[in-house]
Tab-separated table of C-alpha atoms and ligand atoms in Angstrom:
chain	number	residue	atom	x	y	z
A	1	MET	CA	143.941	99.208	110.721
A	2	ASP	CA	143.309	96.133	112.889
A	3	ILE	CA	139.546	95.741	113.088
A	4	ARG	CA	139.821	93.335	116.027
A	5	THR	CA	141.131	96.072	118.279
A	6	LEU	CA	137.947	98.064	117.587
A	7	LEU	CA	135.654	95.245	118.693
A	8	ARG	CA	134.335	95.323	122.239
A	9	ASP	CA	136.239	92.888	124.479
A	10	ASN	CA	133.141	90.812	125.266
A	11	ILE	CA	132.368	90.466	121.544
A	12	ARG	CA	135.923	89.513	120.619
A	13	SER	CA	135.837	86.678	123.154
A	14	LEU	CA	132.209	85.648	122.554
A	15	ALA	CA	131.398	81.945	122.263
A	16	PRO	CA	128.336	82.021	119.987
A	17	TYR	CA	125.299	79.762	120.365
A	18	SER	CA	125.772	76.553	118.455
A	19	THR	CA	122.607	75.406	116.692
A	20	ALA	CA	121.604	71.876	115.819
A	21	ARG	CA	122.150	72.886	112.193
A	22	ASP	CA	125.736	73.910	112.993
A	23	GLU	CA	126.580	70.447	114.264
A	24	TYR	CA	125.191	68.523	111.330
A	25	GLU	CA	125.047	70.062	107.863
A	26	GLY	CA	123.962	67.192	105.587
A	27	GLU	CA	120.783	67.364	103.562
A	28	LEU	CA	119.496	63.809	103.644
A	29	GLY	CA	118.299	61.753	106.559
A	30	ILE	CA	115.887	61.709	109.428
A	31	TYR	CA	116.183	64.861	111.499
A	32	LEU	CA	115.723	64.072	115.157
A	33	ASP	CA	118.228	66.669	116.373
A	34	ALA	CA	116.336	69.945	116.806
A	35	ASN	CA	113.080	69.085	118.568
A	36	GLU	CA	111.147	70.254	115.530
A	37	SER	CA	107.764	68.907	114.528
A	38	PRO	CA	108.260	66.026	112.064
A	39	TYR	CA	105.121	66.913	110.060
A	40	GLU	CA	106.239	68.661	106.872
A	41	ASN	CA	104.305	71.820	106.015
A	42	GLY	CA	107.051	73.850	104.360
A	43	TYR	CA	108.181	75.585	107.531
A	44	ASN	CA	108.336	73.028	110.321
A	45	ARG	CA	112.155	72.999	110.094
A	46	TYR	CA	114.476	75.663	111.424
A	47	PRO	CA	116.022	77.824	108.702
A	48	ASP	CA	119.691	77.730	107.722
A	49	PRO	CA	121.251	80.045	110.334
A	50	HIS	CA	124.046	80.947	107.909
A	51	GLN	CA	121.780	81.552	104.892
A	52	LYS	CA	124.291	79.816	102.639
A	53	ALA	CA	122.156	79.507	99.489
A	54	LEU	CA	120.979	83.082	99.811
A	55	LYS	CA	124.492	84.419	100.303
A	56	ARG	CA	125.770	82.442	97.322
A	57	ARG	CA	123.136	84.062	95.117
A	58	ILE	CA	123.707	87.545	96.493
A	59	ALA	CA	127.453	87.012	96.052
A	60	GLU	CA	126.847	86.234	92.361
A	61	ILE	CA	124.618	89.247	91.816
A	62	LYS	CA	126.870	91.692	93.639
A	63	GLY	CA	130.259	90.217	92.763
A	64	ILE	CA	131.257	89.964	96.434
A	65	ALA	CA	132.557	86.848	98.216
A	66	PRO	CA	129.882	85.226	100.442
A	67	GLU	CA	132.243	85.531	103.427
A	68	LYS	CA	131.937	89.301	103.177
A	69	ILE	CA	128.141	89.304	103.272
A	70	PHE	CA	125.887	89.597	106.314
A	71	VAL	CA	122.148	89.064	105.851
A	72	GLY	CA	119.853	90.717	108.367
A	73	ASN	CA	116.212	91.239	109.292
A	74	GLY	CA	116.045	94.492	107.300
A	75	SER	CA	118.823	97.067	107.476
A	76	ASP	CA	117.650	97.647	111.038
A	77	GLU	CA	119.542	94.561	112.149
A	78	PRO	CA	123.028	95.449	110.834
A	79	ILE	CA	122.491	99.046	112.029
A	80	ASP	CA	121.853	97.756	115.559
A	81	LEU	CA	124.651	95.190	115.320
A	82	VAL	CA	127.408	97.683	114.499
A	83	PHE	CA	126.647	99.428	117.813
A	84	ARG	CA	126.666	96.135	119.689
A	85	LEU	CA	129.961	95.082	118.076
A	86	PHE	CA	131.928	98.282	118.368
A	87	CYS	CA	130.437	100.570	121.046
A	88	GLU	CA	130.733	100.199	124.785
A	89	PRO	CA	127.408	101.631	126.074
A	90	GLY	CA	127.838	104.924	127.917
A	91	ARG	CA	131.423	105.275	126.769
A	92	HIS	CA	131.873	105.244	123.000
A	93	ASN	CA	130.128	107.616	120.603
A	94	ALA	CA	129.137	107.813	116.948
A	95	VAL	CA	129.039	110.582	114.347
A	96	SER	CA	126.457	111.125	111.640
A	97	ILE	CA	125.199	113.791	109.299
A	98	VAL	CA	121.868	115.583	109.724
A	99	PRO	CA	119.380	115.377	108.116
A	100	THR	CA	119.621	111.667	107.440
A	101	TYR	CA	117.844	108.368	108.053
A	102	GLY	CA	116.393	108.382	111.590
A	103	MET	CA	117.243	104.786	112.458
A	104	TYR	CA	120.950	105.445	113.172
A	105	LYS	CA	120.071	107.784	116.017
A	106	VAL	CA	117.410	105.470	117.448
A	107	ALA	CA	119.807	102.508	117.386
A	108	ALA	CA	122.442	104.696	119.084
A	109	ALA	CA	119.976	105.685	121.818
A	110	ILE	CA	118.876	102.078	122.387
A	111	ASN	CA	122.525	101.104	122.792
A	112	ASP	CA	123.228	104.092	125.068
A	113	VAL	CA	125.691	105.568	122.587
A	114	GLU	CA	125.962	109.327	122.100
A	115	MET	CA	125.244	110.371	118.497
A	116	ARG	CA	127.051	113.494	117.326
A	117	GLU	CA	125.142	115.054	114.461
A	118	VAL	CA	126.923	117.274	111.967
A	119	PRO	CA	124.643	119.381	109.724
A	120	LEU	CA	125.032	119.216	105.963
A	121	GLY	CA	125.482	122.486	104.096
A	122	ALA	CA	122.340	124.420	103.059
A	123	ASP	CA	122.745	122.813	99.614
A	124	PHE	CA	122.958	119.374	101.332
A	125	SER	CA	126.708	119.208	100.712
A	126	LEU	CA	129.009	117.157	102.920
A	127	ASP	CA	131.879	118.878	104.747
A	128	ALA	CA	134.338	116.051	105.431
A	129	ASP	CA	136.511	118.144	107.732
A	130	ARG	CA	133.595	119.129	109.963
A	131	LEU	CA	132.428	115.539	110.146
A	132	LEU	CA	135.885	114.235	111.045
A	133	ALA	CA	136.377	117.036	113.560
A	134	ALA	CA	133.277	115.846	115.452
A	135	ALA	CA	135.049	112.560	116.187
A	136	ASP	CA	137.307	112.013	119.197
A	137	SER	CA	139.229	109.039	120.574
A	138	ASN	CA	135.951	107.465	121.775
A	139	THR	CA	134.242	107.649	118.377
A	140	ARG	CA	133.802	104.163	116.981
A	141	LEU	CA	131.224	104.642	114.208
A	142	LEU	CA	130.629	107.204	111.466
A	143	PHE	CA	127.379	106.986	109.487
A	144	LEU	CA	126.959	108.183	105.920
A	145	CYS	CA	123.955	107.651	103.694
A	146	SER	CA	124.413	108.095	99.943
A	147	PRO	CA	122.042	108.724	98.211
A	148	ASN	CA	120.905	110.347	101.430
A	149	ASN	CA	117.403	110.088	102.873
A	150	PRO	CA	115.552	112.514	102.895
A	151	THR	CA	117.714	114.894	100.829
A	152	GLY	CA	118.009	112.495	97.850
A	153	ASN	CA	121.560	113.444	96.868
A	154	CYS	CA	124.727	111.372	96.534
A	155	PHE	CA	127.905	112.657	98.108
A	156	PRO	CA	131.066	112.871	95.979
A	157	THR	CA	133.047	109.628	95.831
A	158	ALA	CA	136.293	111.450	96.622
A	159	THR	CA	134.790	112.971	99.792
A	160	ILE	CA	133.453	109.635	101.026
A	161	GLU	CA	136.785	108.020	100.231
A	162	ARG	CA	138.698	110.629	102.213
A	163	ILE	CA	136.415	110.101	105.220
A	164	ILE	CA	136.899	106.319	105.124
A	165	ARG	CA	140.678	106.710	104.832
A	166	THR	CA	140.971	109.320	107.588
A	167	PHE	CA	138.511	108.076	110.206
A	168	HIS	CA	140.069	105.726	112.766
A	169	GLY	CA	136.845	103.756	113.382
A	170	ILE	CA	134.169	102.025	111.305
A	171	VAL	CA	132.438	103.921	108.489
A	172	VAL	CA	128.889	102.671	107.856
A	173	LEU	CA	127.871	103.701	104.348
A	174	ASP	CA	124.145	103.186	103.749
A	175	GLU	CA	123.450	102.598	100.058
A	176	ALA	CA	119.746	101.737	100.380
A	177	TYR	CA	118.991	103.824	97.255
A	178	ILE	CA	122.130	103.119	95.223
A	179	ASP	CA	120.196	101.259	92.483
A	180	PHE	CA	118.459	104.529	91.556
A	181	ALA	CA	121.707	106.549	91.382
A	182	GLU	CA	124.128	107.180	88.529
A	183	THR	CA	127.123	106.023	90.547
A	184	ASP	CA	128.155	102.462	91.448
A	185	GLY	CA	128.757	103.129	95.117
A	186	PHE	CA	131.524	101.506	97.143
A	187	LEU	CA	130.758	97.797	96.936
A	188	GLY	CA	133.384	97.203	94.257
A	189	ARG	CA	136.005	98.814	96.473
A	190	LEU	CA	135.362	96.928	99.697
A	191	ASP	CA	138.808	95.320	99.679
A	192	GLU	CA	140.498	98.710	99.828
A	193	PHE	CA	138.800	99.628	103.099
A	194	PRO	CA	138.814	97.172	106.039
A	195	ASN	CA	136.913	99.710	108.167
A	196	LEU	CA	134.010	100.074	105.706
A	197	VAL	CA	130.560	98.537	106.165
A	198	VAL	CA	128.268	99.039	103.156
A	199	LEU	CA	124.546	98.612	103.820
A	200	GLN	CA	122.112	97.736	101.059
A	201	THR	CA	118.582	96.420	101.221
A	202	LEU	CA	115.988	94.469	99.266
A	203	SER	CA	113.310	96.882	100.546
A	204	LYS	CA	113.531	99.553	97.840
A	205	ALA	CA	114.568	98.766	94.248
A	206	TRP	CA	114.129	95.007	94.770
A	207	GLY	CA	110.553	95.419	95.977
A	208	MET	CA	110.716	93.170	99.052
A	209	ALA	CA	110.176	95.559	101.991
A	210	GLY	CA	107.605	93.178	103.468
A	211	LEU	CA	110.029	90.261	103.606
A	212	ARG	CA	112.601	92.196	105.687
A	213	LEU	CA	115.974	91.529	104.202
A	214	GLY	CA	118.884	93.878	104.705
A	215	LEU	CA	122.455	93.363	103.578
A	216	ALA	CA	125.777	94.388	105.030
A	217	PHE	CA	129.009	94.020	103.083
A	218	ALA	CA	132.322	94.272	104.906
A	219	CYS	CA	135.694	92.611	105.421
A	220	GLU	CA	135.449	88.989	106.550
A	221	GLU	CA	136.303	89.823	110.139
A	222	ILE	CA	133.338	92.188	110.488
A	223	ALA	CA	130.876	90.047	108.492
A	224	ARG	CA	131.807	86.952	110.500
A	225	THR	CA	131.521	88.772	113.826
A	226	MET	CA	128.100	90.151	112.929
A	227	GLY	CA	127.110	86.557	112.161
A	228	ARG	CA	128.226	85.436	115.619
A	229	VAL	CA	126.273	88.144	117.436
A	230	LYS	CA	122.978	88.025	115.512
A	231	TYR	CA	119.996	85.919	116.620
A	232	PRO	CA	120.803	82.436	115.264
A	233	TYR	CA	117.723	82.165	113.040
A	234	ASN	CA	117.353	85.829	112.077
A	235	ILE	CA	116.005	85.143	108.570
A	236	ASN	CA	113.016	82.818	108.546
A	237	VAL	CA	112.437	79.929	106.150
A	238	VAL	CA	109.724	81.693	104.153
A	239	THR	CA	111.780	84.840	103.611
A	240	GLN	CA	114.854	82.858	102.548
A	241	ARG	CA	112.785	80.845	100.083
A	242	ILE	CA	110.848	83.716	98.513
A	243	VAL	CA	113.886	85.985	98.289
A	244	LEU	CA	115.815	83.280	96.449
A	245	GLU	CA	112.955	82.967	93.975
A	246	GLU	CA	112.596	86.717	93.542
A	247	LEU	CA	116.320	87.186	92.972
A	248	ARG	CA	115.986	85.144	89.794
A	249	HIS	CA	114.452	88.024	87.875
A	250	GLY	CA	116.309	91.312	87.565
A	251	ILE	CA	115.040	94.769	88.426
A	252	VAL	CA	116.486	96.797	85.557
A	253	GLY	CA	113.116	97.474	83.929
A	254	GLN	CA	111.450	98.662	87.115
A	255	VAL	CA	114.410	100.763	88.179
A	256	ASP	CA	114.522	102.406	84.743
A	257	GLU	CA	110.837	103.203	84.957
A	258	ILE	CA	111.164	104.705	88.444
A	259	ARG	CA	114.037	106.878	87.219
A	260	ARG	CA	112.060	108.023	84.168
A	261	GLU	CA	109.044	108.735	86.363
A	262	ARG	CA	111.189	110.636	88.852
A	263	ARG	CA	112.270	112.968	86.075
A	264	ARG	CA	108.762	113.277	84.645
A	265	MET	CA	107.307	114.059	88.093
A	266	ALA	CA	109.952	116.684	88.782
A	267	LEU	CA	109.236	118.427	85.473
A	268	ALA	CA	105.460	118.245	85.914
A	269	LEU	CA	105.422	119.381	89.551
A	270	ALA	CA	107.857	122.277	89.130
A	271	PRO	CA	105.304	124.731	87.617
A	272	ALA	CA	102.550	123.871	90.165
A	273	PRO	CA	101.415	126.972	92.120
A	274	THR	CA	102.335	125.593	95.567
A	275	VAL	CA	105.718	124.165	94.571
A	276	ARG	CA	108.725	126.307	95.431
A	277	ARG	CA	111.546	123.958	94.692
A	278	ILE	CA	112.320	120.382	93.781
A	279	TYR	CA	115.682	119.064	94.853
A	280	PRO	CA	117.665	116.837	92.486
A	281	SER	CA	117.256	113.181	93.436
A	282	ASP	CA	119.354	110.060	92.991
A	283	ALA	CA	116.760	108.009	94.887
A	284	ASN	CA	113.173	106.806	94.350
A	285	PHE	CA	111.680	109.900	95.943
A	286	LEU	CA	111.588	113.652	95.463
A	287	LEU	CA	112.122	116.238	98.173
A	288	VAL	CA	109.710	119.015	97.280
A	289	GLU	CA	109.615	122.404	98.980
A	290	VAL	CA	106.077	123.789	99.031
A	291	SER	CA	104.410	126.990	100.181
A	292	ASP	CA	102.513	125.489	103.130
A	293	PRO	CA	103.567	121.895	103.882
A	294	GLN	CA	101.027	121.072	106.620
A	295	THR	CA	98.038	122.233	104.593
A	296	ILE	CA	99.227	120.571	101.429
A	297	TYR	CA	99.925	117.369	103.320
A	298	GLU	CA	96.302	117.422	104.586
A	299	ARG	CA	94.932	118.219	101.129
A	300	LEU	CA	96.822	115.298	99.644
A	301	ILE	CA	95.439	112.981	102.317
A	302	GLU	CA	91.890	114.215	101.590
A	303	ALA	CA	92.574	113.281	97.964
A	304	GLY	CA	93.789	109.841	99.054
A	305	VAL	CA	97.533	110.373	98.588
A	306	ILE	CA	99.914	109.948	101.508
A	307	VAL	CA	103.347	111.571	101.406
A	308	ARG	CA	105.899	112.201	104.149
A	309	ASP	CA	105.941	115.602	105.830
A	310	ARG	CA	109.621	116.386	106.425
A	311	SER	CA	109.071	120.088	107.086
A	312	ARG	CA	110.207	119.870	110.712
A	313	VAL	CA	113.495	118.201	109.775
A	314	PRO	CA	116.519	120.524	109.937
A	315	LEU	CA	117.409	121.993	106.495
A	316	CYS	CA	114.186	120.524	105.050
A	317	GLU	CA	111.866	123.322	106.200
A	318	GLY	CA	108.790	123.441	103.965
A	319	CYS	CA	109.544	120.070	102.394
A	320	LEU	CA	107.446	117.036	101.621
A	321	ARG	CA	109.111	113.778	100.641
A	322	ILE	CA	107.236	112.102	97.826
A	323	THR	CA	107.964	108.519	96.761
A	324	VAL	CA	107.862	107.784	93.026
A	325	GLY	CA	104.910	105.461	92.373
A	326	THR	CA	103.507	103.801	89.265
A	327	PRO	CA	102.910	106.094	86.266
A	328	GLU	CA	99.164	106.109	87.091
A	329	GLU	CA	99.771	106.990	90.733
A	330	ASN	CA	102.163	109.742	89.720
A	331	ASP	CA	99.636	111.133	87.220
A	332	ARG	CA	97.129	111.372	90.054
A	333	LEU	CA	99.589	113.220	92.284
A	334	ILE	CA	100.523	115.631	89.482
A	335	GLU	CA	96.835	116.319	88.797
A	336	ILE	CA	96.161	117.112	92.461
A	337	PHE	CA	99.149	119.451	92.614
A	338	LYS	CA	98.001	121.308	89.478
A	339	ASN	CA	94.749	122.147	91.230
A	340	LEU	CA	96.223	123.175	94.579
A	341	GLN	CA	96.311	126.935	95.063
A	342	ALA	CA	99.142	128.630	96.962
B	401	LIG	C1	114.443	102.597	103.526
B	401	LIG	C2	115.831	102.705	104.049
B	401	LIG	C3	116.518	101.576	104.484
B	401	LIG	C4	115.890	100.214	104.425
B	401	LIG	O1	115.601	99.709	105.633
B	401	LIG	P1	115.145	98.172	105.735
B	401	LIG	O2	115.201	97.934	107.210
B	401	LIG	O3	116.178	97.382	104.979
B	401	LIG	O4	113.806	98.070	105.142
B	401	LIG	C5	117.813	101.694	104.929
B	401	LIG	N1	118.424	102.896	104.925
B	401	LIG	C6	117.806	103.988	104.493
B	401	LIG	C7	118.527	105.273	104.467
B	401	LIG	C8	116.485	103.944	104.062
B	401	LIG	O5	115.871	105.066	103.659
């Protein structure tokens, strides 16, 4: 598959903005090239538009060449960029599953791209044939999220693989929750699939939602083109600096605790009078079906606990989505649930 033929014509021929930092890359000297303030305060200089140090570190951690990494302002940025790279507004379309993360559909709407939503099975299973059948010759993007939000399940590797191999456009595989899952995901197999874009984020397991740093991993052609289309200085100096510091310590301990707590919460909540069902989860949240979601949602708020009411989402009728917190926070939630009457 030649990725270049999938790019929009205007993107393929784009001459990107050249920053002062593109023209001179040295480290030492007197910088009179960018009309910055000369008074050093830690952020008077423009950031590295290519985030080289950050990409080197992420490359080490993930075992992926820096040329295959795109760093964005949250996952929101690469989600928006894939539409801008590959979809002619009003003409091309995209396919996704439902229920899934709401941002794909919003980004599609903003870019005037039709989103074709294919329901999962009642057990949240993925029917590859139905998904592929929703695509036509104008379908450029296919979104998958595994582990999926809000259902919490991973889809089988073989099914995802078949979709990537069969689909004639770009498959965007969102692995925001992969650190909490048993499986490794598709990062290690990037080289097999030139039409695959894997999204990950520092917002969940890495604990940096407030810094806004999303990652896209893809073949060099796609990663480079995303880099040409993005705002030149999309990751600010402070975020680049703090993320680099934070990436020095691992997350294994915290991830292990979240996974243990997820299991403990599921076991403790299951016998509660208002709980009907707890879906298996590979993420840092539980999808919990309850007897009366609106009332229980209100009761939890009265007790100072905020969860996400997903009961109006297709296939999630009656469900609340509950993030795994600290052991103390989870104890509190369990206690409240014990005392709620159906
Ligand atoms: C939380 C989440 C993200 C992360 O978004 P950021 O913009 O990186 O904070 C991405 N995808 C899914 C499915 C999510 O649930």
